C-alpha positions as CSV (number, residue, x, y, z in Angstrom):
1,M,-9.5,33.0,29.1
2,P,-6.6,30.7,28.2
3,R,-3.2,32.3,27.4
4,P,-2.5,32.6,23.6
5,A,-0.4,29.7,22.3
6,N,2.4,32.0,21.0
7,S,5.5,30.5,22.6
8,R,7.4,27.6,21.1
9,E,6.8,25.6,24.2
10,A,3.1,26.2,24.3
11,L,2.9,25.1,20.6
12,L,4.2,21.6,21.5
13,Q,1.4,20.8,24.0
14,P,-1.5,18.5,22.9
15,R,-5.2,19.6,22.8
16,M,-6.9,16.2,22.5
17,R,-10.0,16.2,20.4
18,E,-10.3,12.5,20.0
19,V,-8.8,9.3,21.4
20,I,-9.3,6.2,19.3
21,V,-9.3,2.9,21.1
22,E,-8.7,-0.2,19.0
23,A,-10.6,-2.7,21.0
24,T,-9.6,-5.5,18.6
25,S,-7.7,-5.8,15.3
26,R,-9.5,-9.0,14.4
27,C,-12.3,-8.7,11.8
28,N,-15.1,-10.9,10.6
29,L,-14.7,-9.6,7.0
30,R,-11.9,-9.8,4.5
31,C,-12.3,-6.7,2.4
32,L,-10.2,-6.6,-0.8
33,Y,-8.6,-3.1,0.1
34,C,-7.8,-3.8,3.8
35,A,-4.6,-4.8,5.5
36,V,-6.5,-7.5,7.4
37,S,-6.6,-9.5,4.1
38,Q,-2.9,-9.3,3.6
39,P,-0.7,-12.4,4.1
40,G,0.9,-12.6,7.6
41,Y,-1.7,-10.3,9.2
42,V,-2.6,-11.5,12.7
43,G,-5.3,-9.8,14.8
44,R,-5.4,-9.4,18.5
45,D,-7.7,-8.1,21.2
46,L,-6.9,-5.0,23.4
47,E,-4.3,-5.6,26.0
48,G,-4.0,-3.9,29.3
49,D,-6.4,-2.9,32.1
50,P,-9.5,-1.2,30.7
51,Q,-9.8,0.9,33.9
52,A,-6.3,2.2,33.5
53,I,-6.8,3.0,29.9
54,L,-10.0,4.8,30.9
55,R,-8.3,6.9,33.6
56,G,-5.7,8.0,31.0
57,I,-8.4,9.0,28.6
58,V,-10.3,11.0,31.2
59,E,-7.1,12.8,32.2
60,L,-6.6,14.0,28.7
61,G,-10.2,15.3,28.5
62,P,-10.9,14.6,24.8
63,R,-14.2,15.7,23.1
64,E,-14.9,12.1,22.2
65,V,-13.6,8.6,22.3
66,Q,-13.9,6.5,19.2
67,I,-13.9,2.6,19.4
68,N,-12.3,1.8,16.1
69,G,-9.2,0.3,14.4
70,H,-8.4,-2.3,11.8
71,G,-10.7,-4.8,13.5
72,E,-14.4,-5.1,14.0
73,T,-15.2,-3.9,17.5
74,T,-18.5,-5.8,17.8
75,M,-16.6,-9.1,17.5
76,L,-14.9,-8.5,20.9
77,P,-16.6,-10.2,23.9
78,G,-17.7,-7.6,26.3
79,W,-17.6,-4.7,23.8
80,V,-21.0,-3.6,25.1
81,E,-19.6,-3.3,28.7
82,L,-16.6,-1.3,27.3
83,A,-18.8,1.1,25.5
84,R,-20.9,1.5,28.7
85,L,-17.8,2.1,30.8
86,L,-16.6,4.8,28.5
87,T,-20.0,6.5,28.3
88,E,-20.4,6.5,32.1
89,S,-17.1,8.3,32.3
90,G,-18.8,11.3,30.8
91,V,-16.9,11.2,27.4
92,P,-19.1,11.0,24.3
93,V,-18.5,7.6,22.6
94,T,-18.4,6.9,18.9
95,L,-17.9,3.6,17.1
96,T,-17.0,2.4,13.6
97,S,-18.5,-1.0,12.5
98,N,-19.2,-2.9,9.4
99,L,-22.6,-4.0,10.9
100,A,-22.1,-7.3,9.0
101,R,-23.5,-9.8,11.6
102,P,-26.8,-10.3,13.4
103,Y,-27.0,-8.6,16.8
104,E,-28.6,-9.3,20.1
105,S,-31.1,-6.8,21.4
106,R,-28.7,-5.5,24.1
107,E,-26.1,-4.9,21.3
108,L,-28.6,-3.0,19.2
109,E,-29.5,-1.0,22.3
110,A,-25.9,-0.1,22.9
111,L,-25.4,0.9,19.2
112,S,-28.5,3.1,19.4
113,R,-27.1,5.1,22.4
114,L,-23.9,6.1,20.8
115,M,-23.3,9.7,19.9
116,R,-22.1,8.8,16.4
117,L,-21.9,5.5,14.4
118,T,-19.7,5.2,11.3
119,V,-20.6,2.3,9.1
120,S,-18.2,0.9,6.5
121,C,-20.1,0.6,3.2
122,D,-18.7,1.1,-0.3
123,S,-21.7,0.4,-2.6
124,S,-25.5,0.1,-2.6
125,D,-25.2,-2.7,-5.2
126,P,-25.5,-6.0,-3.3
127,A,-23.4,-7.9,-5.8
128,L,-20.5,-5.4,-5.8
129,Y,-20.8,-5.0,-2.0
130,A,-20.3,-8.7,-1.6
131,R,-17.3,-8.8,-3.9
132,L,-15.6,-5.9,-2.2
133,R,-16.4,-6.8,1.4
134,R,-15.9,-10.5,1.4
135,G,-18.0,-12.3,3.9
136,G,-20.6,-9.5,4.1
137,R,-24.1,-9.0,2.8
138,L,-25.7,-5.7,2.1
139,E,-29.1,-7.0,3.3
140,Q,-27.7,-7.7,6.8
141,L,-26.3,-4.2,7.0
142,E,-29.6,-2.7,6.0
143,A,-31.5,-4.8,8.6
144,N,-29.1,-3.7,11.3
145,L,-29.5,0.0,10.4
146,D,-33.3,-0.3,10.6
147,A,-33.0,-2.2,14.0
148,I,-30.7,0.5,15.5
149,R,-33.1,3.3,14.5
150,N,-36.1,1.2,15.9
151,A,-34.3,0.7,19.2
152,A,-33.8,4.5,19.5
153,R,-37.4,5.3,18.5
154,A,-38.7,3.0,21.1
155,R,-37.2,5.4,23.7
156,G,-38.6,8.4,21.8
157,E,-35.2,9.3,20.3
158,R,-33.7,9.4,16.8
159,G,-30.5,7.6,17.9
160,P,-26.9,8.2,16.8
161,R,-25.7,10.4,14.0
162,I,-24.9,7.7,11.3
163,A,-22.4,8.2,8.5
164,I,-21.2,5.7,6.0
165,N,-17.5,5.5,5.1
166,C,-16.8,4.4,1.5
167,T,-13.4,3.3,0.5
168,F,-13.2,5.0,-2.8
169,S,-11.8,2.7,-5.6
170,H,-12.4,2.9,-9.3
171,L,-15.1,0.2,-9.0
172,V,-17.5,2.3,-6.9
173,V,-17.2,5.6,-8.8
174,A,-20.1,5.1,-11.1
175,G,-22.5,4.0,-8.3
176,L,-21.6,6.9,-6.0
177,P,-24.7,9.1,-6.7
178,E,-27.0,6.1,-6.1
179,L,-25.0,5.3,-2.8
180,V,-25.9,8.8,-1.6
181,R,-29.7,8.3,-2.5
182,W,-29.5,5.0,-0.6
183,A,-28.0,6.7,2.4
184,A,-30.9,9.2,2.5
185,R,-33.5,6.4,2.1
186,K,-31.9,4.6,5.1
187,D,-32.2,7.8,7.2
188,L,-28.5,8.3,7.5
189,D,-26.7,11.6,8.1
190,A,-23.5,11.7,6.0
191,V,-21.4,10.0,3.3
192,A,-17.7,10.2,3.5
193,L,-15.1,9.0,0.9
194,T,-11.9,7.5,2.1
195,N,-8.8,7.8,-0.1
196,L,-7.8,4.3,-1.3
197,V,-4.4,3.1,-0.2
198,V,-3.4,0.3,-2.5
199,Y,-2.2,-3.0,-1.0
200,P,-0.9,-6.0,-3.0
201,G,-3.9,-7.5,-4.8
202,L,-5.4,-10.9,-3.7
203,P,-4.9,-13.7,-6.2
204,G,-8.0,-14.4,-8.2
205,K,-9.9,-11.4,-6.9
206,L,-10.8,-8.1,-8.4
207,V,-8.1,-5.5,-9.0
208,L,-8.7,-2.3,-7.1
209,R,-7.3,0.9,-8.6
210,H,-7.2,4.4,-7.3
211,P,-9.7,6.4,-9.4
212,A,-6.9,8.8,-10.4
213,Q,-5.4,5.9,-12.4
214,V,-8.6,5.3,-14.4
215,D,-10.6,8.4,-15.1
216,P,-9.9,11.4,-12.8
217,L,-12.1,13.8,-14.8
218,G,-15.0,11.4,-14.8
219,T,-14.5,10.7,-11.1
220,Q,-14.5,14.5,-10.3
221,R,-17.9,14.7,-12.1
222,S,-19.3,11.7,-10.2
223,V,-18.2,13.3,-6.9
224,A,-19.6,16.6,-7.9
225,E,-23.0,14.9,-8.7
226,A,-23.0,13.1,-5.4
227,Q,-22.3,16.3,-3.6
228,R,-25.2,18.0,-5.3
229,I,-27.6,15.1,-4.5
230,A,-26.4,15.1,-0.9
231,R,-27.2,18.9,-0.5
232,E,-30.7,18.3,-2.0
233,L,-31.4,15.4,0.4
234,G,-30.0,17.2,3.5
235,L,-26.9,14.9,3.9
236,D,-23.4,15.9,4.8
237,F,-20.8,14.8,2.1
238,Y,-17.1,15.0,2.4
239,T,-13.9,13.5,1.1
240,M,-10.9,12.5,3.3
241,G,-7.3,11.7,3.1
242,G,-6.2,14.0,0.3
243,L,-8.6,12.4,-2.3
244,D,-9.6,15.8,-3.9
245,E,-5.9,16.7,-4.3
246,D,-5.0,13.3,-5.8
247,L,-7.8,13.6,-8.4
248,E,-7.0,17.2,-9.3
249,R,-3.3,16.3,-9.8
250,A,-4.3,13.5,-12.1
251,A,-6.8,15.6,-14.0
252,A,-4.1,18.2,-14.6
253,E,-2.0,15.5,-16.2
254,V,-4.9,14.4,-18.4
255,R,-5.5,18.0,-19.5
256,A,-1.8,18.3,-20.3
257,G,-1.8,15.1,-22.3
258,R,0.8,13.4,-20.1
259,A,-1.5,10.8,-18.3
260,R,-1.4,7.1,-18.9
261,L,-4.9,5.8,-17.8
262,V,-6.4,2.3,-17.5
263,D,-9.5,1.4,-19.4
264,A,-12.3,1.6,-16.8
265,S,-14.4,-1.1,-18.6
266,Q,-11.7,-3.6,-17.9
267,R,-12.8,-5.9,-15.0
268,E,-9.5,-7.1,-14.0
269,L,-8.5,-10.1,-11.8
270,V,-5.3,-10.4,-9.9
271,P,-3.2,-13.3,-11.3
272,P,-3.0,-16.5,-9.2
273,S,-0.1,-16.9,-6.8
274,P,2.8,-19.3,-7.4
275,K,1.9,-22.7,-6.1
276,N,4.6,-22.6,-3.5
277,A,3.5,-19.2,-2.1
278,R,1.6,-19.6,1.1
279,S,0.2,-17.2,3.8
280,A,0.2,-17.7,7.5
281,P,-2.3,-20.5,8.4
282,S,-4.7,-18.2,10.2
283,V,-4.8,-15.8,7.2
284,E,-5.3,-18.8,4.8
285,H,-8.2,-20.1,6.9
286,A,-9.9,-16.6,7.2
287,N,-9.5,-15.9,3.5
288,A,-10.8,-19.3,2.5
289,A,-13.9,-18.7,4.8
290,A,-14.3,-15.2,3.2
291,D,-14.0,-16.8,-0.3
292,A,-16.8,-19.2,0.5
293,A,-19.0,-16.5,1.9
294,D,-18.1,-14.3,-1.0
295,E,-19.4,-16.8,-3.6
296,V,-22.6,-17.4,-1.6
297,S,-23.2,-13.6,-1.2
298,A,-22.4,-12.7,-4.8
299,T,-24.6,-15.6,-6.1
300,A,-27.6,-14.6,-3.8
301,A,-27.3,-10.9,-4.4
302,L,-29.8,-9.0,-6.5
303,A,-29.0,-8.0,-10.0
304,P,-27.1,-4.7,-10.1
305,S,-29.0,-1.5,-10.3
306,P,-28.8,0.3,-13.7
307,D,-27.7,3.4,-11.7
308,A,-24.6,1.5,-10.7
309,G,-23.2,2.0,-14.2
310,P,-21.3,-0.2,-16.5
311,A,-18.2,-0.5,-14.4
312,S,-19.9,-2.8,-11.8
313,P,-17.8,-6.0,-11.6
314,S,-20.8,-8.3,-10.9
315,G,-20.6,-9.4,-14.6
316,S,-17.7,-11.0,-16.4
317,T,-14.1,-10.5,-15.5
318,E,-10.7,-10.9,-17.2
319,P,-7.1,-11.3,-16.1
320,L,-4.9,-8.2,-15.5
321,A,-3.8,-6.9,-18.9
322,P,-0.1,-7.4,-19.4
323,D,0.4,-3.8,-20.5
324,A,-1.7,-2.2,-17.8
325,P,0.2,-0.3,-15.1
326,A,0.3,-1.8,-11.7
327,P,-2.4,-0.5,-9.2
328,S,-0.8,2.1,-7.1
329,T,-1.5,4.9,-4.5
330,P,-0.7,8.4,-5.9
331,A,2.6,9.8,-4.7
332,H,2.3,12.3,-1.8
333,S,5.7,14.0,-1.6
334,V,5.9,17.4,0.1
335,P,7.4,20.3,-2.0
336,A,10.6,22.0,-0.7
337,G,9.8,24.6,1.9
338,M,6.5,23.1,2.8
339,T,5.2,20.8,5.5
340,R,2.2,18.6,6.1
341,D,-1.1,20.3,6.6
342,C,-1.7,18.2,9.7
343,V,-2.6,18.8,13.4
344,D,-3.3,15.2,14.2
345,P,-0.4,14.9,16.7
346,W,-2.0,17.7,18.7
347,E,-5.6,16.4,18.5
348,Y,-5.5,12.6,18.2
349,A,-4.2,9.6,20.2
350,F,-4.6,6.1,18.8
351,V,-4.4,3.3,21.3
352,H,-3.7,0.1,19.4
353,A,-4.8,-3.4,20.5
354,D,-1.2,-4.3,21.4
355,G,-1.0,-1.3,23.8
356,G,1.1,0.9,21.4
357,V,0.1,4.5,21.1
358,S,0.4,6.6,18.0
359,L,-0.6,10.1,17.1
360,C,-2.2,9.4,13.7
361,C,-3.2,6.4,11.6
362,W,0.1,6.4,9.6
363,A,3.0,7.1,12.0
364,P,4.7,4.4,14.2
365,A,3.9,4.2,17.9
366,I,5.5,6.8,20.2
367,G,5.4,4.3,23.1
368,N,3.4,1.6,24.8
369,L,0.9,1.7,27.7
370,R,2.9,-1.0,29.4
371,D,5.6,1.5,30.0
372,A,3.8,4.8,30.6
373,S,0.3,6.3,30.9
374,L,-1.5,7.6,27.9
375,A,-1.2,11.2,29.2
376,E,2.5,10.7,29.7
377,L,3.0,9.4,26.2
378,V,1.1,12.2,24.4
379,R,3.0,14.8,26.4
380,G,6.3,13.0,26.2
381,A,9.5,13.5,24.2
382,Q,8.6,11.4,21.1
383,A,5.2,13.2,20.8
384,R,6.9,16.6,21.1
385,A,9.4,15.6,18.4
386,M,6.7,14.7,16.0
387,R,5.1,18.2,16.5
388,V,8.5,19.9,16.1
389,E,9.0,17.9,12.8
390,L,5.7,19.2,11.4
391,L,6.2,22.8,12.5
392,S,9.7,23.0,11.1
393,G,9.0,21.1,7.9
394,T,11.8,18.6,8.5
395,L,9.7,15.6,7.9
396,G,10.6,12.1,8.7
397,P,9.7,9.0,6.6
398,A,6.2,8.6,8.0
399,C,5.1,12.2,7.6
400,G,6.9,12.6,4.3
401,A,5.1,9.7,2.7
402,C,1.7,10.2,4.4
403,P,-1.2,9.8,1.9
404,A,-3.8,11.5,4.1
405,R,-2.7,15.2,4.3
406,G,-1.8,17.9,1.9
407,S,0.9,20.5,2.1
408,V,1.1,24.0,3.6
409,T,3.9,26.3,4.6
410,P,5.3,25.9,8.1
411,H,4.0,29.4,9.0
412,E,0.5,28.5,7.9
413,L,0.6,25.3,10.0
414,E,1.9,27.2,13.1
415,Q,-1.0,29.7,12.7
416,R,-3.4,26.8,12.6
417,V,-1.9,25.2,15.7
418,Q,-2.0,28.6,17.6
419,K,-5.7,28.9,16.7
420,L,-6.4,25.3,17.8
421,L,-4.7,25.8,21.2
422,S,-6.1,29.2,21.9
423,R,-9.8,28.4,21.4
424,P,-11.7,27.8,24.8
425,R,-13.0,24.3,25.2
426,F,-16.5,25.4,26.2
427,L,-16.7,27.5,23.0
428,Q,-15.7,24.6,20.8
429,A,-18.4,22.4,22.4
430,G,-21.1,25.1,22.0
431,L,-20.2,25.9,18.4
432,R,-20.3,22.1,17.6
433,R,-23.8,21.8,19.2
434,L,-25.1,24.8,17.3
435,R,-23.8,23.4,14.0
436,E,-25.4,20.1,14.7
437,L,-28.8,21.6,15.5
438,A,-28.7,23.8,12.4
439,K,-27.9,20.7,10.3
440,R,-30.7,18.8,11.7
441,A,-33.1,21.6,11.1
442,R,-32.0,22.0,7.4
443,R,-32.3,18.2,7.0
444,R,-35.9,18.2,8.2
445,L,-36.9,21.1,6.0
446,R,-35.3,19.6,2.8
447,R,-36.9,16.2,3.4
448,S,-40.3,17.7,4.1
449,F,-40.1,19.6,0.8
450,A,-38.9,16.4,-0.9
451,D,-41.9,14.5,0.4
452,R,-44.5,17.0,-1.0
């Protein structure tokens, strides 16, 4: 049995659950809510020796490796070989993709052999999907999902656990229940809602607002309805990044009569940029290509489903109202005497395409693989300082402004870390396997009853 993690020194040691490798930060889509669409963004492919990165990952012994990042992994030449290399190391491999392009048979085979596949998809309405994920078509995504399942069935297997990740803006709230039904029809396993982080709007494109700015009470009802449908259909359903807390804070303001909300029926467009304002040439070219694909996809898309609700932006639009508050992300300050409810610096390492390593999606890099190994970085002074910061509640700028985690007392966080570090790895793996088998059995039972 491992020694209890009850000393201050022991509490600063990592226990890696997941290593995220950003194979590329380039992307084939220009989604309205993504940093990739922002002026000045420049993508790049993973730097460094893949074998050296692999050795560092194996040394840490994570429960899984996720190939993910700001970019689209399947754009990277040789991504199939990278996935194979990681799989052959004995570490379970997961991947996040938009599944927005046609794939060769060997790519479909590789996707069908993953442990888990997370698919970025915000709507089951083809027209709204095309407007949000510029350059993408829902029909292509659906064809790829079917092909991945078919590749696995040809081997007598079901294939990876597939979840969809929906970036939750006010435009997708009304269609959320139908998105869950769509996921069940496509033989998926889970629906996750990602809390929207608002970037500056793109000129001439749809305004994206956090649902807390528009109708927090109605959004809570839509989420509850989606959860109910997911349970009935045997799907997992969860929210991420403090979304529930943001909605509840806004709902409390509404109930108290203090909230200033935006009319949800308003299909706003971001005003045009000044004529002399220009982006980087590479961004201009990519955005122009996405605009052209956007128009083709939106024109060719099917008419919106009635279930998508009246807020679908596939109809007419209007300029941003002069008196409307600017789109914004809810504030995430930590009350005095509290700290972030976050164990990411103990469990996660994020290898960026430029070789930088961070311990969560929001904090700056703690070093670069050019200067030290992955294991040295996650056990080093900067990593330890970040863990001390959280345990003590003396938060720096990154943790203090983090939109992804709520607040707890330092004592509660310390107890959580102790529990994390004291649990035997073999027990974690066994419990995880039992939970997965139980979920699959429940899903089969529910679907068999639904088919009767």
